[in-house]
XYZ file of C-alpha atoms in Angstrom:
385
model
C 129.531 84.244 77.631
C 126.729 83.909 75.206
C 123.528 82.642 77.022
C 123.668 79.477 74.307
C 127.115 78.692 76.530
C 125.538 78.802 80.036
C 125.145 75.192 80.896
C 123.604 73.953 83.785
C 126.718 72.998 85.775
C 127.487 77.012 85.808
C 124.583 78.094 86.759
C 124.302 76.233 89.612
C 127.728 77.687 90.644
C 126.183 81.037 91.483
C 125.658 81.312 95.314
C 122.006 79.902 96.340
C 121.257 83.200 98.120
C 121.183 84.615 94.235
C 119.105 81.749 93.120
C 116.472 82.906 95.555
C 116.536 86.585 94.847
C 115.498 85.782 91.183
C 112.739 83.228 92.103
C 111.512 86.457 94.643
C 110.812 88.570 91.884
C 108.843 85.700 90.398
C 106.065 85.591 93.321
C 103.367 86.444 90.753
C 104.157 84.216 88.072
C 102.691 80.816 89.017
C 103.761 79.083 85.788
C 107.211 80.164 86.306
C 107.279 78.940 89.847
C 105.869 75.400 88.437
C 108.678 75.333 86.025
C 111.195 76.149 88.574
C 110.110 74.099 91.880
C 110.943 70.810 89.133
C 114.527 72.498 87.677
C 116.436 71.416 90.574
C 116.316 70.340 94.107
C 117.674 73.806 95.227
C 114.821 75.618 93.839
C 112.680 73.907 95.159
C 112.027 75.930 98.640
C 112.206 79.431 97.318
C 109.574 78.211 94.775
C 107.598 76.601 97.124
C 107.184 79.363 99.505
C 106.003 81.758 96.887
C 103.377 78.770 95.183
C 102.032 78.298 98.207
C 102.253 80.730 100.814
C 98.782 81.566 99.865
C 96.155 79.746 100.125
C 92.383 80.533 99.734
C 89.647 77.714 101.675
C 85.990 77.970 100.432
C 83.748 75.725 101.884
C 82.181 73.501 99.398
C 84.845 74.225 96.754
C 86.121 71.611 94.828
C 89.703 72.016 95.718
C 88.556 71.656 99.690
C 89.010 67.739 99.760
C 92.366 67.546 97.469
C 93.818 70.301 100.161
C 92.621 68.441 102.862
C 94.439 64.881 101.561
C 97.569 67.121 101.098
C 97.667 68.960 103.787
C 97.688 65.913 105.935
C 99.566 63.859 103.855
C 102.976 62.805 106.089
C 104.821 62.498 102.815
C 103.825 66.509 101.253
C 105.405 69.176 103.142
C 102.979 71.859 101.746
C 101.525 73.144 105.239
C 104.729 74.801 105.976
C 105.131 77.110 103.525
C 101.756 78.507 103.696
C 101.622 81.977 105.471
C 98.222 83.459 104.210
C 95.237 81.687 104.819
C 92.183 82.886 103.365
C 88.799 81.481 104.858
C 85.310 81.491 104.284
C 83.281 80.771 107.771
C 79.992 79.344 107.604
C 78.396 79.778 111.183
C 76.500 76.252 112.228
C 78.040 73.908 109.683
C 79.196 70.815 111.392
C 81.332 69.984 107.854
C 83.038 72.900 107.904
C 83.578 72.574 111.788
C 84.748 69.162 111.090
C 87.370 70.195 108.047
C 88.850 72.579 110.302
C 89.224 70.120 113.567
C 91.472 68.008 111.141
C 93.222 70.492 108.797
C 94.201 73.811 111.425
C 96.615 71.958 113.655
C 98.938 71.525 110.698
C 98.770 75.209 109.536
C 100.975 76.379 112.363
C 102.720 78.658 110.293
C 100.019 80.600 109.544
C 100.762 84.413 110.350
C 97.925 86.162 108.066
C 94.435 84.907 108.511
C 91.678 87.028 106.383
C 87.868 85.748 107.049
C 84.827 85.957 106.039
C 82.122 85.054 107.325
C 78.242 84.775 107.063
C 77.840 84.951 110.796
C 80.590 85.576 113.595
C 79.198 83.765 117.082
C 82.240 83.381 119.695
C 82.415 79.483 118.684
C 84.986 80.388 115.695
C 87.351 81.035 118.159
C 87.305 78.159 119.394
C 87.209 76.345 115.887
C 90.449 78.603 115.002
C 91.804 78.004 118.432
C 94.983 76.580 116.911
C 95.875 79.576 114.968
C 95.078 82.295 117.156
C 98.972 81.950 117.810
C 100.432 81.751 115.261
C 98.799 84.993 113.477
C 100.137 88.382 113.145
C 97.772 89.834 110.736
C 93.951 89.465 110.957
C 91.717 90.987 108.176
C 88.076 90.650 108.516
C 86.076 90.881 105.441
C 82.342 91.127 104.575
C 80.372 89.714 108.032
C 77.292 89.958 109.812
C 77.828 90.147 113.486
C 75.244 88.285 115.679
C 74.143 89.188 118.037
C 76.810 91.753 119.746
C 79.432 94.019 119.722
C 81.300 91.942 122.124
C 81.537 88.908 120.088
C 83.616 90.798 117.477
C 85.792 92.018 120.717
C 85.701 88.584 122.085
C 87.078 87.054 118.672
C 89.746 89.948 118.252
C 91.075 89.223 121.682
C 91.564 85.797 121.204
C 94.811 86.252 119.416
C 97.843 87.663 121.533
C 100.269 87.930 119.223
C 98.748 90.253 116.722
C 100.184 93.514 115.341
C 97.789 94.344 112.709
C 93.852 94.226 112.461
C 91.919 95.406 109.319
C 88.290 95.295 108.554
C 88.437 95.440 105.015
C 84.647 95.116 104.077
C 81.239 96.176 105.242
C 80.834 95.381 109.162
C 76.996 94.915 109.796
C 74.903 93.615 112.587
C 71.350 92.634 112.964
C 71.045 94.176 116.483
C 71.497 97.943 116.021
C 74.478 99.599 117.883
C 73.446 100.868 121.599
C 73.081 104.343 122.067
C 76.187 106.377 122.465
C 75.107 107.318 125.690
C 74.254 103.657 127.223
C 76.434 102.178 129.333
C 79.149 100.220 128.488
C 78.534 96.167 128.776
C 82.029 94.634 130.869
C 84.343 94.182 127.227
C 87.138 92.193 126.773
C 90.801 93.193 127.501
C 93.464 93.758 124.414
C 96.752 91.744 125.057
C 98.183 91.904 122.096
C 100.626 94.457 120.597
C 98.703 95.955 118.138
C 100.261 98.895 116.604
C 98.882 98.957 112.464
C 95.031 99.465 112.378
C 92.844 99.709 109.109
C 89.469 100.718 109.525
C 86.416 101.240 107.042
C 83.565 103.651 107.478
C 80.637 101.457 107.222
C 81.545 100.002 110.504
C 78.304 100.078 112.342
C 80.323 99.757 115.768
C 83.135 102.252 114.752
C 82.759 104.534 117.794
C 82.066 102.229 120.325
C 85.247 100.393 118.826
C 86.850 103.730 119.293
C 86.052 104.034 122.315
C 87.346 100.360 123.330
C 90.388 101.168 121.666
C 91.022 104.287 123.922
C 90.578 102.736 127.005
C 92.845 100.037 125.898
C 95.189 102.267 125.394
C 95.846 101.741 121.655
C 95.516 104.978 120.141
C 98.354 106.359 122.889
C 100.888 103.974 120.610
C 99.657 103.591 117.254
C 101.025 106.119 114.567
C 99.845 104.608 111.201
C 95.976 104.343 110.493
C 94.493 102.920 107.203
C 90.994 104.628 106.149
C 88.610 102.694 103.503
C 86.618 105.760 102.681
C 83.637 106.217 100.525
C 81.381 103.142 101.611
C 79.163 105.032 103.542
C 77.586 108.360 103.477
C 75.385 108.452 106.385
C 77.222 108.538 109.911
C 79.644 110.806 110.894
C 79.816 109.739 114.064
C 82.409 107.089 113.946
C 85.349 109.246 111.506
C 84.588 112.414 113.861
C 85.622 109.987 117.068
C 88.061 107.907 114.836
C 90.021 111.083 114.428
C 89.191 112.679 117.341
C 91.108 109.803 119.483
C 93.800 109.223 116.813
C 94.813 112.982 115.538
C 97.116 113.783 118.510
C 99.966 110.908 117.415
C 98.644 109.817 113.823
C 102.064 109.893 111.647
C 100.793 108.245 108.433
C 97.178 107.829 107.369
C 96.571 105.805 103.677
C 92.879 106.577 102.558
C 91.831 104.061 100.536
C 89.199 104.382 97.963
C 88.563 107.725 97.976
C 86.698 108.566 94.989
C 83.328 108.922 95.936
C 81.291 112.904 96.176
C 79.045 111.078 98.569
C 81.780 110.194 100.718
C 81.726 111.348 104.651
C 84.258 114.332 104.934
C 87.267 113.286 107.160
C 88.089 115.717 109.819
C 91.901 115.457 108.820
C 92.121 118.870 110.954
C 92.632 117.048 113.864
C 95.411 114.915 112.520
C 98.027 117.594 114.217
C 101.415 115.115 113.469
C 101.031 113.907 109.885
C 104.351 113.190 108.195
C 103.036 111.077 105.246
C 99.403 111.597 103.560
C 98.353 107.946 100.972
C 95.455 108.143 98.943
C 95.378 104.472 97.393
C 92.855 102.355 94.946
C 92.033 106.022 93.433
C 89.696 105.686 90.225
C 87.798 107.489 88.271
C 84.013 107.084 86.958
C 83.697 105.548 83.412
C 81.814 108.403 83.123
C 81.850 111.557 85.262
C 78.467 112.946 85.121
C 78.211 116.623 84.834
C 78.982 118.442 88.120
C 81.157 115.351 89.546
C 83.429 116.894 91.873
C 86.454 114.755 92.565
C 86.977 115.022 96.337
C 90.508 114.459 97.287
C 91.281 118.137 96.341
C 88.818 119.268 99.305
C 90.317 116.518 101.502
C 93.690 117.872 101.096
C 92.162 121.505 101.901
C 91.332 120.045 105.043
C 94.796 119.246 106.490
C 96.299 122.043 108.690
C 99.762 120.730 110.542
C 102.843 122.019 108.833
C 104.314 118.408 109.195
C 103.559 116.791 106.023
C 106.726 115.524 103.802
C 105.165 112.765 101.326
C 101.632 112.677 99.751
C 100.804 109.646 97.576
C 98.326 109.053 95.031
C 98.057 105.424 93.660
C 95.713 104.481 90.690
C 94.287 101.271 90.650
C 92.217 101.777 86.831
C 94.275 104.126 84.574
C 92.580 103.777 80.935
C 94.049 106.108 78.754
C 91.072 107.240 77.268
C 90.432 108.156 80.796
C 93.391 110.019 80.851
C 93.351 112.538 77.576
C 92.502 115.329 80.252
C 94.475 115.946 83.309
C 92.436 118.466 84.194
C 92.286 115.950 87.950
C 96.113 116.943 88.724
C 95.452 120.937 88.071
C 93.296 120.550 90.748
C 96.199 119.632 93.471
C 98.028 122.581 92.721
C 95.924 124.752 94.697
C 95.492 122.598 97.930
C 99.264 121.610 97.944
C 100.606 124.951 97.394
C 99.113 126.439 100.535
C 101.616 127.072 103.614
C 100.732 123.828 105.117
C 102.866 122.054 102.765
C 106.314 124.125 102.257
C 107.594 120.891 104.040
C 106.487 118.733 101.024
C 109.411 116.639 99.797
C 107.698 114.362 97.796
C 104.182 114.317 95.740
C 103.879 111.111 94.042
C 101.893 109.730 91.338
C 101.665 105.792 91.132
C 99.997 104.352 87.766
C 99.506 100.724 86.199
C 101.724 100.395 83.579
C 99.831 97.221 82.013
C 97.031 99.793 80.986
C 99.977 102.791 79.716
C 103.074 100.737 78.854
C 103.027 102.928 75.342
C 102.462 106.377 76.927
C 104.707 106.306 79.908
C 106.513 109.362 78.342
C 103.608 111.090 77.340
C 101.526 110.435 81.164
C 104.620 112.155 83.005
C 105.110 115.151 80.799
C 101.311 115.730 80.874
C 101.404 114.930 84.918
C 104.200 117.877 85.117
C 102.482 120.443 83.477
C 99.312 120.257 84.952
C 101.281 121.370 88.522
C 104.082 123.753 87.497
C 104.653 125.115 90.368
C 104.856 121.751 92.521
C 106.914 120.408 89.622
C 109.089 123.426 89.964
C 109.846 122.833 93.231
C 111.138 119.018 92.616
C 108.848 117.428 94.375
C 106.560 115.743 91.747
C 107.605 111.781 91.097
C 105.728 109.812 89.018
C 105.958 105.768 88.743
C 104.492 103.100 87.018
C 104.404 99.610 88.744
């Protein structure tokens, strides 16, 4: 049957479960969701839940006060579908405390909750009191912690139910870290189950949060660790203590952003259990200076254990002027070659196929023959997503 011949009345004779499988793969396409949520009453959920599901609040934005009259509206059913809440938290702004006293209690559904914020005292949680149940998933973006360490601890704690924390940007503080040495002030206790963890290295309190995180007994049961590398090139302190605590039962570590010379060397040594080995948002400078040593190579050098089976690279900018010289995947060969990965089933390459849709061919071919040897052994895959 031609697709002239498919009327309406047919199609909505296929089984609804299919329906919703083909609005899934449409999660990105927000004019095609618009189109569908008015086709037909059926639709209408599955393209609901991907229109909304996300939903970004800025204070002072212009869209605030429209989400505000829908949200509450008893007639729009919006706050149920939204899952992922993004929220920018101005410390001291009785608006913004206001806005949230009316609009939280209906986002109940919320289960991923990424913040930012200018200034994290232990009020917010108490202004988010009403989702700290609700959430699985907290990311923590770009903030400025005043005035302790135990406010971010106090804030963390204040949700039981969550499985995964990230810090995701810069974590600064205008009181300096105590001494590694000092005592410890009395911290709060984790509850929750937390088992996924994704850290960055400018973290000002990354090994005193290490150190909470042993005593609570986190490290004993987590086994997959998330590493924004390459913000900061001046402690050591925190990775070395990160790694230190974590190596003994680490099964799969994703280093993200790892691009930088300047970056702080990973002790990846100590990581004794590794099964899988991510390296994601890779790029490359626009234009490498002379002597620019790309570093994964040297991080890969680094690993010891016998146990690794996947390694993963993922490019986030893949210009294909960038590209005319793979001269970047020669230099794997020699790292992943070594003993330490006979147990290497698969080494794969992930590019952006908006930026190479006309050189898929020619990428993967090149790719191959820069690592003959890997590529002899089956283990090279290369996709483009």
């Amino acid at each position: 049957m031609s697709n002239s011949e498919l009327s309406p009345a047919y199609i909505l004779r296929l089984p609804p479960e299919l329906h919703d499988r083909i609005i899934d793969h449409l999660h990105t396409d927000t004019p095609a969701l618009d189109a569908c949520s008015l086709t037909c009453r059926s639709f209408l959920p599955a393209a609901r839940f991907h229109r909304f599901r996300h939903w970004k609040l800025q204070l002072s934005s212009k869209n605030s006060a429209q989400f505000q009259q829908l949200l509450l509206n008893p007639h729009v059913t919006l706050a149920k579908y939204i899952d992922f809440l993004m929220l920018q938290y101005i410390a001291g702004d009785r608006r913004w405390q206001e806005d949230m006293a009316e609009m939280l209690p209906a986002l109940s559904h919320v289960m991923k909750l990424r913040l930012y914020a200018t200034d994290l005292q232990p009020s917010i949680a108490i202004h988010l009191a009403d989702l700290t149940s609700s959430v699985r998933t907290l990311e923590i973006g770009t903030i400025l912690i005043t005035p302790t360490f135990v406010h971010l601890l106090t804030f963390i704690t204040a949700f039981p139910n969550l499985h995964t924390l990230a810090f995701i940007g810069p974590i600064s503080s205008v009181t300096p870290p105590t001494d590694a040495d000092s005592p410890e002030p009395a911290l709060p206790t984790l509850s929750a189950p937390l088992d996924d963890l994704r850290l960055t290295d400018h973290f000002h309190y990354l090994p005193q949060f290490v150190r909470w995180a042993s005593a609570q007994g986190l490290f004993a049961r987590l086994r997959a660790l998330s590493f924004y590398h390459g913000l900061s090139d001046k402690d050591t302190d925190g990775p070395d203590a990160l790694f230190a605590a974590l190596g003994p039962t680490l099964e799969h570590l994703n280093i993200i952003n790892a691009y930088s010379e300047n970056a702080l060397p990973l002790p990846l040594a100590r990581c004794t259990r590794l099964r899988s080995l991510a390296f994601t948002r890779l790029s490359f400078p626009l234009c490498t200076p002379a002597g620019w040593v790309w570093p994964l190579p040297a991080l890969l050098t680094q690993v010891e254990t016998h146990s690794v089976e996947r390694v993963a690279l993922t490019l986030t900018y893949a210009h294909p002027t960038l590209l005319a010289h793979f001269g970047w995947v020669a230099q794997l060969e020699g790292p992943l070659s070594r003993p330490e990965f006979d147990g290497l089933k698969e080494l794969i390459f992930e590019l952006p196929v908006t930026q190479l849709r006309d050189i898929q061919g020619d990428v993967e071919e090149a790719i191959r023959s820069e690592i003959p040897v890997l590529n002899a052994r089956g283990v090279v895959v290369v996709r483009f997503f």
